PDB file of C-alpha atoms in Angstrom:
ATOM      1  CA  UNK A   1       0.016   0.003   0.000  1.00  0.00           C
ATOM      2  CA  UNK A   2       2.893   2.349   0.745  1.00  0.00           C
ATOM      3  CA  UNK A   3       4.270   1.660  -2.750  1.00  0.00           C
ATOM      4  CA  UNK A   4       0.895   2.490  -4.246  1.00  0.00           C
ATOM      5  CA  UNK A   5       0.736   5.781  -2.386  1.00  0.00           C
ATOM      6  CA  UNK A   6       4.301   6.524  -3.500  1.00  0.00           C
ATOM      7  CA  UNK A   7       3.278   6.080  -7.164  1.00  0.00           C
ATOM      8  CA  UNK A   8       0.255   8.316  -6.634  1.00  0.00           C
ATOM      9  CA  UNK A   9       2.577  10.961  -5.143  1.00  0.00           C
ATOM     10  CA  UNK A  10       4.814  10.797  -8.225  1.00  0.00           C
ATOM     11  CA  UNK A  11       1.852  11.118 -10.523  1.00  0.00           C
ATOM     12  CA  UNK A  12       0.635  14.121  -8.553  1.00  0.00           C
ATOM     13  CA  UNK A  13       4.020  15.853  -8.866  1.00  0.00           C
ATOM     14  CA  UNK A  14       4.117  15.120 -12.595  1.00  0.00           C
ATOM     15  CA  UNK A  15       0.642  16.611 -12.994  1.00  0.00           C
ATOM     16  CA  UNK A  16       1.757  19.744 -11.123  1.00  0.00           C
ATOM     17  CA  UNK A  17       4.763  20.200 -13.400  1.00  0.00           C
ATOM     18  CA  UNK A  18       2.661  19.837 -16.524  1.00  0.00           C
ATOM     19  CA  UNK A  19      -0.155  22.115 -15.331  1.00  0.00           C
ATOM     20  CA  UNK A  20       2.256  24.833 -14.107  1.00  0.00           C
ATOM     21  CA  UNK A  21       4.319  24.734 -17.294  1.00  0.00           C
ATOM     22  CA  UNK A  22       1.241  25.043 -19.536  1.00  0.00           C
ATOM     23  CA  UNK A  23      -0.366  27.788 -17.461  1.00  0.00           C
ATOM     24  CA  UNK A  24       2.814  29.886 -17.443  1.00  0.00           C
ATOM     25  CA  UNK A  25       3.490  29.506 -21.163  1.00  0.00           C
ATOM     26  CA  UNK A  26      -0.089  30.063 -22.292  1.00  0.00           C
ATOM     27  CA  UNK A  27      -0.448  33.421 -20.525  1.00  0.00           C
ATOM     28  CA  UNK A  28      -0.713  36.469 -22.822  1.00  0.00           C
ATOM     29  CA  UNK A  29       2.425  38.353 -23.779  1.00  0.00           C
ATOM     30  CA  UNK A  30       5.801  37.608 -25.325  1.00  0.00           C
ATOM     31  CA  UNK A  31       8.089  35.976 -22.754  1.00  0.00           C
ATOM     32  CA  UNK A  32      11.205  36.927 -24.734  1.00  0.00           C
ATOM     33  CA  UNK A  33      10.216  40.569 -24.701  1.00  0.00           C
ATOM     34  CA  UNK A  34       9.518  40.532 -20.955  1.00  0.00           C
ATOM     35  CA  UNK A  35      12.883  38.894 -20.228  1.00  0.00           C
ATOM     36  CA  UNK A  36      14.736  41.264 -22.586  1.00  0.00           C
ATOM     37  CA  UNK A  37      13.150  44.322 -20.961  1.00  0.00           C
ATOM     38  CA  UNK A  38      14.055  43.030 -17.493  1.00  0.00           C
ATOM     39  CA  UNK A  39      17.659  42.406 -18.503  1.00  0.00           C
ATOM     40  CA  UNK A  40      18.356  45.473 -20.647  1.00  0.00           C
ATOM     41  CA  UNK A  41      16.043  48.021 -19.071  1.00  0.00           C
ATOM     42  CA  UNK A  42      12.592  49.300 -19.853  1.00  0.00           C
ATOM     43  CA  UNK A  43      12.458  50.630 -23.399  1.00  0.00           C
ATOM     44  CA  UNK A  44      16.087  49.706 -24.125  1.00  0.00           C
ATOM     45  CA  UNK A  45      15.589  46.243 -25.551  1.00  0.00           C
ATOM     46  CA  UNK A  46      15.970  46.181 -29.369  1.00  0.00           C
ATOM     47  CA  UNK A  47      14.266  43.681 -31.643  1.00  0.00           C
ATOM     48  CA  UNK A  48      17.655  41.963 -32.134  1.00  0.00           C
ATOM     49  CA  UNK A  49      18.072  41.589 -28.383  1.00  0.00           C
ATOM     50  CA  UNK A  50      14.568  40.171 -28.050  1.00  0.00           C
ATOM     51  CA  UNK A  51      15.254  37.708 -30.873  1.00  0.00           C
ATOM     52  CA  UNK A  52      18.538  36.687 -29.244  1.00  0.00           C
ATOM     53  CA  UNK A  53      16.822  36.085 -25.909  1.00  0.00           C
ATOM     54  CA  UNK A  54      14.108  34.028 -27.650  1.00  0.00           C
ATOM     55  CA  UNK A  55      16.697  31.823 -29.342  1.00  0.00           C
ATOM     56  CA  UNK A  56      19.125  31.593 -26.445  1.00  0.00           C
ATOM     57  CA  UNK A  57      16.452  30.585 -23.946  1.00  0.00           C
ATOM     58  CA  UNK A  58      14.806  28.113 -26.289  1.00  0.00           C
ATOM     59  CA  UNK A  59      11.566  30.094 -26.371  1.00  0.00           C
ATOM     60  CA  UNK A  60      11.326  29.727 -30.148  1.00  0.00           C
ATOM     61  CA  UNK A  61      10.665  25.995 -29.782  1.00  0.00           C
ATOM     62  CA  UNK A  62       7.163  24.496 -29.463  1.00  0.00           C
ATOM     63  CA  UNK A  63       5.805  24.325 -25.906  1.00  0.00           C
ATOM     64  CA  UNK A  64       5.987  20.542 -25.780  1.00  0.00           C
ATOM     65  CA  UNK A  65       9.678  20.623 -26.773  1.00  0.00           C
ATOM     66  CA  UNK A  66      10.361  23.216 -24.071  1.00  0.00           C
ATOM     67  CA  UNK A  67       8.556  21.046 -21.537  1.00  0.00           C
ATOM     68  CA  UNK A  68      10.449  17.908 -22.582  1.00  0.00           C
ATOM     69  CA  UNK A  69      13.793  19.715 -22.290  1.00  0.00           C
ATOM     70  CA  UNK A  70      12.821  21.089 -18.887  1.00  0.00           C
ATOM     71  CA  UNK A  71      11.755  17.658 -17.615  1.00  0.00           C
ATOM     72  CA  UNK A  72      14.995  16.136 -18.912  1.00  0.00           C
ATOM     73  CA  UNK A  73      17.015  18.614 -16.869  1.00  0.00           C
ATOM     74  CA  UNK A  74      14.685  18.159 -13.922  1.00  0.00           C
ATOM     75  CA  UNK A  75      15.277  14.430 -13.792  1.00  0.00           C
ATOM     76  CA  UNK A  76      18.997  15.213 -13.531  1.00  0.00           C
ATOM     77  CA  UNK A  77      18.347  17.511 -10.565  1.00  0.00           C
ATOM     78  CA  UNK A  78      18.690  20.684 -12.602  1.00  0.00           C
ATOM     79  CA  UNK A  79      15.855  23.203 -12.189  1.00  0.00           C
ATOM     80  CA  UNK A  80      17.440  25.549 -14.716  1.00  0.00           C
ATOM     81  CA  UNK A  81      18.527  29.143 -14.297  1.00  0.00           C
ATOM     82  CA  UNK A  82      16.474  32.182 -13.530  1.00  0.00           C
ATOM     83  CA  UNK A  83      15.537  33.946 -16.791  1.00  0.00           C
ATOM     84  CA  UNK A  84      15.984  37.322 -15.071  1.00  0.00           C
ATOM     85  CA  UNK A  85      19.100  36.993 -12.905  1.00  0.00           C
ATOM     86  CA  UNK A  86      20.760  34.034 -14.611  1.00  0.00           C
ATOM     87  CA  UNK A  87      21.364  32.323 -11.246  1.00  0.00           C
ATOM     88  CA  UNK A  88      20.460  28.627 -10.769  1.00  0.00           C
ATOM     89  CA  UNK A  89      16.908  28.221  -9.516  1.00  0.00           C
ATOM     90  CA  UNK A  90      17.980  25.615  -6.929  1.00  0.00           C
ATOM     91  CA  UNK A  91      20.412  28.105  -5.391  1.00  0.00           C
ATOM     92  CA  UNK A  92      17.707  30.723  -5.028  1.00  0.00           C
ATOM     93  CA  UNK A  93      15.331  28.183  -3.450  1.00  0.00           C
ATOM     94  CA  UNK A  94      17.942  26.960  -0.955  1.00  0.00           C
ATOM     95  CA  UNK A  95      18.807  30.578  -0.129  1.00  0.00           C
ATOM     96  CA  UNK A  96      15.143  31.392   0.658  1.00  0.00           C
ATOM     97  CA  UNK A  97      14.248  28.061   2.285  1.00  0.00           C
ATOM     98  CA  UNK A  98      15.589  28.808   5.809  1.00  0.00           C
ATOM     99  CA  UNK A  99      13.467  31.968   6.096  1.00  0.00           C
ATOM    100  CA  UNK A 100      10.314  30.097   4.998  1.00  0.00           C
ATOM    101  CA  UNK A 101      10.997  27.209   7.379  1.00  0.00           C
ATOM    102  CA  UNK A 102      11.629  29.669  10.236  1.00  0.00           C
ATOM    103  CA  UNK A 103       8.295  31.342   9.584  1.00  0.00           C
ATOM    104  CA  UNK A 104       6.478  28.000   9.185  1.00  0.00           C
ATOM    105  CA  UNK A 105       7.877  26.509  12.415  1.00  0.00           C
ATOM    106  CA  UNK A 106       7.165  29.686  14.394  1.00  0.00           C
ATOM    107  CA  UNK A 107       3.632  29.803  13.039  1.00  0.00           C
ATOM    108  CA  UNK A 108       2.985  26.169  13.917  1.00  0.00           C
ATOM    109  CA  UNK A 109       4.423  26.663  17.409  1.00  0.00           C
ATOM    110  CA  UNK A 110       2.129  29.629  18.045  1.00  0.00           C
ATOM    111  CA  UNK A 111      -0.829  27.687  16.668  1.00  0.00           C
ATOM    112  CA  UNK A 112      -0.230  24.687  18.966  1.00  0.00           C
ATOM    113  CA  UNK A 113       0.390  26.839  22.043  1.00  0.00           C
ATOM    114  CA  UNK A 114      -3.043  28.393  21.500  1.00  0.00           C
ATOM    115  CA  UNK A 115      -5.041  25.505  20.065  1.00  0.00           C
ATOM    116  CA  UNK A 116      -4.236  22.493  22.299  1.00  0.00           C
ATOM    117  CA  UNK A 117      -4.952  24.193  25.659  1.00  0.00           C
ATOM    118  CA  UNK A 118      -8.002  25.974  24.223  1.00  0.00           C
ATOM    119  CA  UNK A 119      -9.442  22.765  22.797  1.00  0.00           C
ATOM    120  CA  UNK A 120      -8.817  20.780  25.992  1.00  0.00           C
ATOM    121  CA  UNK A 121     -10.344  23.471  28.274  1.00  0.00           C
ATOM    122  CA  UNK A 122     -13.368  23.849  25.990  1.00  0.00           C
ATOM    123  CA  UNK A 123     -13.946  20.048  26.068  1.00  0.00           C
ATOM    124  CA  UNK A 124     -13.617  19.831  29.835  1.00  0.00           C
ATOM    125  CA  UNK A 125     -15.935  22.864  30.293  1.00  0.00           C
ATOM    126  CA  UNK A 126     -18.402  21.803  27.630  1.00  0.00           C
ATOM    127  CA  UNK A 127     -21.491  24.031  27.232  1.00  0.00           C
ATOM    128  CA  UNK A 128     -20.128  26.626  29.620  1.00  0.00           C
ATOM    129  CA  UNK A 129     -19.259  30.258  28.952  1.00  0.00           C
ATOM    130  CA  UNK A 130     -15.606  29.240  28.601  1.00  0.00           C
ATOM    131  CA  UNK A 131     -16.510  26.710  25.903  1.00  0.00           C
ATOM    132  CA  UNK A 132     -18.701  29.217  24.034  1.00  0.00           C
ATOM    133  CA  UNK A 133     -16.022  31.919  24.166  1.00  0.00           C
ATOM    134  CA  UNK A 134     -13.282  29.517  23.031  1.00  0.00           C
ATOM    135  CA  UNK A 135     -15.245  28.220  20.067  1.00  0.00           C
ATOM    136  CA  UNK A 136     -16.373  31.735  19.125  1.00  0.00           C
ATOM    137  CA  UNK A 137     -12.735  32.844  19.024  1.00  0.00           C
ATOM    138  CA  UNK A 138     -11.776  29.839  16.932  1.00  0.00           C
ATOM    139  CA  UNK A 139     -14.672  30.486  14.540  1.00  0.00           C
ATOM    140  CA  UNK A 140     -13.462  34.069  14.180  1.00  0.00           C
ATOM    141  CA  UNK A 141      -9.926  32.830  13.487  1.00  0.00           C
ATOM    142  CA  UNK A 142     -11.173  30.571  10.704  1.00  0.00           C
ATOM    143  CA  UNK A 143     -13.350  33.275   9.149  1.00  0.00           C
ATOM    144  CA  UNK A 144     -10.789  36.134   8.952  1.00  0.00           C
ATOM    145  CA  UNK A 145      -8.657  36.015   5.772  1.00  0.00           C
ATOM    146  CA  UNK A 146      -4.911  36.017   6.456  1.00  0.00           C
ATOM    147  CA  UNK A 147      -4.259  39.165   4.452  1.00  0.00           C
ATOM    148  CA  UNK A 148      -6.945  41.100   6.378  1.00  0.00           C
ATOM    149  CA  UNK A 149      -5.616  39.870   9.714  1.00  0.00           C
ATOM    150  CA  UNK A 150      -2.114  40.906   8.644  1.00  0.00           C
ATOM    151  CA  UNK A 151      -3.277  44.424   7.877  1.00  0.00           C
ATOM    152  CA  UNK A 152      -5.119  44.683  11.209  1.00  0.00           C
ATOM    153  CA  UNK A 153      -2.045  43.557  13.104  1.00  0.00           C
ATOM    154  CA  UNK A 154       0.144  45.999  11.238  1.00  0.00           C
ATOM    155  CA  UNK A 155      -2.218  48.917  11.911  1.00  0.00           C
ATOM    156  CA  UNK A 156      -2.570  48.153  15.637  1.00  0.00           C
ATOM    157  CA  UNK A 157       0.777  46.727  16.776  1.00  0.00           C
ATOM    158  CA  UNK A 158       3.141  48.385  14.285  1.00  0.00           C
ATOM    159  CA  UNK A 159       1.538  51.754  13.436  1.00  0.00           C
ATOM    160  CA  UNK A 160      -0.356  52.698  16.590  1.00  0.00           C
ATOM    161  CA  UNK A 161       1.635  50.957  19.330  1.00  0.00           C
ATOM    162  CA  UNK A 162       4.966  50.776  17.486  1.00  0.00           C
ATOM    163  CA  UNK A 163       5.745  47.457  19.231  1.00  0.00           C
ATOM    164  CA  UNK A 164       6.925  45.455  16.211  1.00  0.00           C
ATOM    165  CA  UNK A 165       8.531  46.255  12.865  1.00  0.00           C
ATOM    166  CA  UNK A 166       6.443  45.830   9.749  1.00  0.00           C
ATOM    167  CA  UNK A 167       8.811  44.693   7.007  1.00  0.00           C
ATOM    168  CA  UNK A 168      11.809  42.512   6.509  1.00  0.00           C
ATOM    169  CA  UNK A 169      13.611  39.766   8.460  1.00  0.00           C
ATOM    170  CA  UNK A 170      15.772  40.427  11.493  1.00  0.00           C
ATOM    171  CA  UNK A 171      15.396  39.520  15.158  1.00  0.00           C
ATOM    172  CA  UNK A 172      12.475  37.748  16.789  1.00  0.00           C
ATOM    173  CA  UNK A 173      10.484  40.984  16.787  1.00  0.00           C
ATOM    174  CA  UNK A 174      10.306  40.746  12.968  1.00  0.00           C
ATOM    175  CA  UNK A 175       8.855  37.241  13.258  1.00  0.00           C
ATOM    176  CA  UNK A 176       5.995  37.875  15.675  1.00  0.00           C
ATOM    177  CA  UNK A 177       3.407  39.502  13.393  1.00  0.00           C
ATOM    178  CA  UNK A 178       3.807  37.261  10.288  1.00  0.00           C
ATOM    179  CA  UNK A 179       3.980  34.122  12.433  1.00  0.00           C
ATOM    180  CA  UNK A 180       0.858  35.039  14.413  1.00  0.00           C
ATOM    181  CA  UNK A 181      -0.970  35.896  11.156  1.00  0.00           C
ATOM    182  CA  UNK A 182      -0.428  32.415   9.801  1.00  0.00           C
ATOM    183  CA  UNK A 183      -0.712  30.627  13.124  1.00  0.00           C
ATOM    184  CA  UNK A 184      -4.102  32.142  13.993  1.00  0.00           C
ATOM    185  CA  UNK A 185      -5.949  30.292  11.252  1.00  0.00           C
ATOM    186  CA  UNK A 186      -4.250  26.987  12.025  1.00  0.00           C
ATOM    187  CA  UNK A 187      -4.922  27.438  15.774  1.00  0.00           C
ATOM    188  CA  UNK A 188      -8.606  28.036  15.159  1.00  0.00           C
ATOM    189  CA  UNK A 189      -9.032  24.832  13.132  1.00  0.00           C
ATOM    190  CA  UNK A 190      -6.837  22.728  15.455  1.00  0.00           C
ATOM    191  CA  UNK A 191      -8.687  23.997  18.610  1.00  0.00           C
ATOM    192  CA  UNK A 192     -12.067  22.924  17.242  1.00  0.00           C
ATOM    193  CA  UNK A 193     -10.674  19.522  16.232  1.00  0.00           C
ATOM    194  CA  UNK A 194      -8.988  19.041  19.630  1.00  0.00           C
ATOM    195  CA  UNK A 195     -12.271  19.843  21.409  1.00  0.00           C
ATOM    196  CA  UNK A 196     -14.333  17.394  19.363  1.00  0.00           C
ATOM    197  CA  UNK A 197     -11.725  14.679  19.680  1.00  0.00           C
ATOM    198  CA  UNK A 198     -11.441  15.198  23.447  1.00  0.00           C
ATOM    199  CA  UNK A 199     -15.199  15.025  23.853  1.00  0.00           C
ATOM    200  CA  UNK A 200     -15.323  11.754  21.940  1.00  0.00           C
ATOM    201  CA  UNK A 201     -12.561  10.219  24.063  1.00  0.00           C
ATOM    202  CA  UNK A 202     -13.973  11.498  27.352  1.00  0.00           C
ATOM    203  CA  UNK A 203     -17.186   9.581  26.555  1.00  0.00           C
ATOM    204  CA  UNK A 204     -15.422   6.238  26.242  1.00  0.00           C
ATOM    205  CA  UNK A 205     -15.938   3.424  28.759  1.00  0.00           C
ATOM    206  CA  UNK A 206     -12.311   3.311  29.946  1.00  0.00           C
ATOM    207  CA  UNK A 207     -12.547   6.956  30.960  1.00  0.00           C
ATOM    208  CA  UNK A 208     -15.669   6.230  33.002  1.00  0.00           C
ATOM    209  CA  UNK A 209     -13.871   3.281  34.615  1.00  0.00           C
ATOM    210  CA  UNK A 210     -10.899   5.494  35.507  1.00  0.00           C
ATOM    211  CA  UNK A 211     -13.238   8.038  37.095  1.00  0.00           C
ATOM    212  CA  UNK A 212     -15.067   5.322  39.053  1.00  0.00           C
ATOM    213  CA  UNK A 213     -11.700   4.253  40.535  1.00  0.00           C
ATOM    214  CA  UNK A 214     -11.239   7.727  41.924  1.00  0.00           C
ATOM    215  CA  UNK A 215      -8.390   8.759  39.642  1.00  0.00           C
ATOM    216  CA  UNK A 216      -7.965  12.496  39.582  1.00  0.00           C
ATOM    217  CA  UNK A 217      -9.281  14.498  36.618  1.00  0.00           C
ATOM    218  CA  UNK A 218      -5.791  15.811  35.879  1.00  0.00           C
ATOM    219  CA  UNK A 219      -4.384  12.280  35.538  1.00  0.00           C
ATOM    220  CA  UNK A 220      -7.329  11.140  33.439  1.00  0.00           C
ATOM    221  CA  UNK A 221      -6.973  14.064  31.046  1.00  0.00           C
ATOM    222  CA  UNK A 222      -3.175  14.048  30.807  1.00  0.00           C
ATOM    223  CA  UNK A 223      -2.453  10.339  30.874  1.00  0.00           C
ATOM    224  CA  UNK A 224      -5.527   8.580  29.471  1.00  0.00           C
ATOM    225  CA  UNK A 225      -7.583  10.933  27.328  1.00  0.00           C
ATOM    226  CA  UNK A 226      -5.113  13.329  25.749  1.00  0.00           C
ATOM    227  CA  UNK A 227      -2.923  10.639  24.169  1.00  0.00           C
ATOM    228  CA  UNK A 228      -5.796   9.101  22.198  1.00  0.00           C
ATOM    229  CA  UNK A 229      -7.488  12.419  21.510  1.00  0.00           C
ATOM    230  CA  UNK A 230      -4.393  13.836  19.813  1.00  0.00           C
ATOM    231  CA  UNK A 231      -4.187  11.074  17.172  1.00  0.00           C
ATOM    232  CA  UNK A 232      -6.469  12.850  14.637  1.00  0.00           C
ATOM    233  CA  UNK A 233      -5.044  16.207  15.690  1.00  0.00           C
ATOM    234  CA  UNK A 234      -1.490  15.099  14.870  1.00  0.00           C
ATOM    235  CA  UNK A 235      -2.670  13.983  11.455  1.00  0.00           C
ATOM    236  CA  UNK A 236      -4.274  17.323  10.703  1.00  0.00           C
ATOM    237  CA  UNK A 237      -1.266  19.234  12.071  1.00  0.00           C
ATOM    238  CA  UNK A 238       0.961  17.400   9.601  1.00  0.00           C
ATOM    239  CA  UNK A 239      -1.308  18.404   6.738  1.00  0.00           C
ATOM    240  CA  UNK A 240      -1.523  21.940   8.031  1.00  0.00           C
ATOM    241  CA  UNK A 241       2.253  22.196   8.138  1.00  0.00           C
ATOM    242  CA  UNK A 242       2.313  21.250   4.457  1.00  0.00           C
ATOM    243  CA  UNK A 243      -0.256  23.951   3.734  1.00  0.00           C
ATOM    244  CA  UNK A 244       1.960  26.473   5.481  1.00  0.00           C
ATOM    245  CA  UNK A 245       4.187  26.855   2.405  1.00  0.00           C
ATOM    246  CA  UNK A 246       1.125  27.842   0.420  1.00  0.00           C
ATOM    247  CA  UNK A 247      -0.128  30.186   3.139  1.00  0.00           C
ATOM    248  CA  UNK A 248       3.197  31.975   3.477  1.00  0.00           C
ATOM    249  CA  UNK A 249       2.925  33.294  -0.106  1.00  0.00           C
ATOM    250  CA  UNK A 250       0.491  36.075   0.894  1.00  0.00           C
ATOM    251  CA  UNK A 251       1.978  36.721   4.315  1.00  0.00           C
ATOM    252  CA  UNK A 252       5.566  36.840   3.076  1.00  0.00           C
ATOM    253  CA  UNK A 253       4.542  39.365   0.409  1.00  0.00           C
ATOM    254  CA  UNK A 254       2.715  41.602   2.919  1.00  0.00           C
ATOM    255  CA  UNK A 255       5.526  41.599   5.459  1.00  0.00           C
ATOM    256  CA  UNK A 256       8.344  41.558   2.856  1.00  0.00           C
ATOM    257  CA  UNK A 257       9.631  38.305   4.386  1.00  0.00           C
ATOM    258  CA  UNK A 258      12.468  36.950   2.182  1.00  0.00           C
ATOM    259  CA  UNK A 259      11.135  33.429   1.775  1.00  0.00           C
ATOM    260  CA  UNK A 260      10.011  31.153  -1.051  1.00  0.00           C
ATOM    261  CA  UNK A 261       6.493  32.625  -1.060  1.00  0.00           C
ATOM    262  CA  UNK A 262       7.764  36.111  -1.798  1.00  0.00           C
ATOM    263  CA  UNK A 263      10.176  34.711  -4.362  1.00  0.00           C
ATOM    264  CA  UNK A 264       7.272  33.074  -6.159  1.00  0.00           C
ATOM    265  CA  UNK A 265       5.252  36.315  -6.229  1.00  0.00           C
ATOM    266  CA  UNK A 266       8.233  38.294  -7.528  1.00  0.00           C
ATOM    267  CA  UNK A 267       8.864  35.703 -10.170  1.00  0.00           C
ATOM    268  CA  UNK A 268       5.256  35.895 -11.370  1.00  0.00           C
ATOM    269  CA  UNK A 269       5.475  39.695 -11.738  1.00  0.00           C
ATOM    270  CA  UNK A 270       8.799  39.323 -13.618  1.00  0.00           C
ATOM    271  CA  UNK A 271       7.455  36.493 -15.769  1.00  0.00           C
ATOM    272  CA  UNK A 272      10.467  34.438 -14.679  1.00  0.00           C
ATOM    273  CA  UNK A 273       9.147  31.115 -15.935  1.00  0.00           C
ATOM    274  CA  UNK A 274      12.013  28.940 -14.681  1.00  0.00           C
ATOM    275  CA  UNK A 275      11.747  30.381 -11.188  1.00  0.00           C
ATOM    276  CA  UNK A 276       7.910  30.044 -11.150  1.00  0.00           C
ATOM    277  CA  UNK A 277       8.193  26.404 -12.100  1.00  0.00           C
ATOM    278  CA  UNK A 278      10.916  25.775  -9.570  1.00  0.00           C
ATOM    279  CA  UNK A 279       9.007  27.375  -6.690  1.00  0.00           C
ATOM    280  CA  UNK A 280       5.743  25.636  -7.599  1.00  0.00           C
ATOM    281  CA  UNK A 281       7.442  22.262  -7.980  1.00  0.00           C
ATOM    282  CA  UNK A 282       9.233  22.684  -4.632  1.00  0.00           C
ATOM    283  CA  UNK A 283       5.981  23.535  -2.815  1.00  0.00           C
ATOM    284  CA  UNK A 284       4.159  20.628  -4.510  1.00  0.00           C
ATOM    285  CA  UNK A 285       6.906  18.104  -3.620  1.00  0.00           C
ATOM    286  CA  UNK A 286       7.014  19.350  -0.023  1.00  0.00           C
ATOM    287  CA  UNK A 287       3.214  19.017   0.260  1.00  0.00           C
ATOM    288  CA  UNK A 288       3.140  15.547  -1.286  1.00  0.00           C
ATOM    289  CA  UNK A 289       5.965  14.281   0.965  1.00  0.00           C
ATOM    290  CA  UNK A 290       4.270  15.563   4.116  1.00  0.00           C
ATOM    291  CA  UNK A 291       0.944  14.109   3.015  1.00  0.00           C
ATOM    292  CA  UNK A 292       2.579  10.741   2.319  1.00  0.00           C
ATOM    293  CA  UNK A 293       4.348  10.677   5.701  1.00  0.00           C
ATOM    294  CA  UNK A 294       1.125  11.542   7.503  1.00  0.00           C
ATOM    295  CA  UNK A 295      -0.748   8.711   5.704  1.00  0.00           C
ATOM    296  CA  UNK A 296       1.959   6.241   6.609  1.00  0.00           C
ATOM    297  CA  UNK A 297       2.312   7.388  10.206  1.00  0.00           C
ATOM    298  CA  UNK A 298      -1.434   7.270  10.816  1.00  0.00           C
ATOM    299  CA  UNK A 299      -1.400   3.457  10.965  1.00  0.00           C
ATOM    300  CA  UNK A 300       1.342   3.629  13.618  1.00  0.00           C
ATOM    301  CA  UNK A 301      -0.380   6.322  15.671  1.00  0.00           C
ATOM    302  CA  UNK A 302      -3.623   4.357  15.738  1.00  0.00           C
ATOM    303  CA  UNK A 303      -3.128   0.536  15.799  1.00  0.00           C
ATOM    304  CA  UNK A 304      -6.782   0.064  14.818  1.00  0.00           C
ATOM    305  CA  UNK A 305      -5.982   1.436  11.376  1.00  0.00           C
ATOM    306  CA  UNK A 306      -4.234  -0.713   8.812  1.00  0.00           C
ATOM    307  CA  UNK A 307      -3.667   0.050   5.131  1.00  0.00           C
ATOM    308  CA  UNK A 308      -4.686  -2.933   3.040  1.00  0.00           C
ATOM    309  CA  UNK A 309      -4.890  -3.183  -0.754  1.00  0.00           C
ATOM    310  CA  UNK A 310      -7.775  -5.656  -0.467  1.00  0.00           C
ATOM    311  CA  UNK A 311     -10.228  -3.679   1.635  1.00  0.00           C
ATOM    312  CA  UNK A 312     -11.210  -0.071   2.038  1.00  0.00           C
ATOM    313  CA  UNK A 313     -10.482   1.907   5.183  1.00  0.00           C
ATOM    314  CA  UNK A 314     -13.697   2.633   7.019  1.00  0.00           C
TER     315      UNK A 314
END
């Protein structure tokens, strides 16, 4: 079954490469002219320079030939060079990767620090004012778009209070606002899932047995209930971490965070096809790998679940 999921992952990555390549190359405009203007300056590119760029970059070949050449280089581990800067795409990605991972890890840490306690407390205090307030806050976190939350945080904490800087990457103070912007949405979803999972576990017979034996509530929650309740939560957290690379595109652009998300946006504006394909492929591979690992680990987290090619998982 793991081999089957591995093949499905490869097919998914191949589909992403094909779709991205076609979408980029079928957009209106002359790629050679855009590249020439970016290299030689606005209004300074001559027809000869545009023709040279078109020939040198292979843009005069049919789209399927360009795609076949690109895939051939890709299978050799070569993502090509940026059409604007001339630098290898892989070097640009590796240069921006630490910043994106730093933001993703910080966002996930903030989300878990908020979500797990909030979900547990809401489950323990079900149908109380604490539960209603916690779930209302989580619903608000799910409903607010990340770009709108980012602007609100900038206006309040950066402009009015002047507590945190707005743009760029530096010390931990530069990380707070973008990390909280991304982490808020994840925390809201995880808190609701933690609450529902805890309520389900707290209703099991072995929890009632533990209570009848006089075991303290703290021990029941921490030792018996939480371990089983976090199984579906861990699965969703893994998938949410994969989604973080997609979510950082908007946030990195707003906060001028020098990560892969901002690199992708800049490449789209510059019509840097090689860089767009490299960024998209990197994000897709990262997502597929995380998704595959979560699927595999699920059977180990919950012994009741087994992947079998002969029967469906119910």
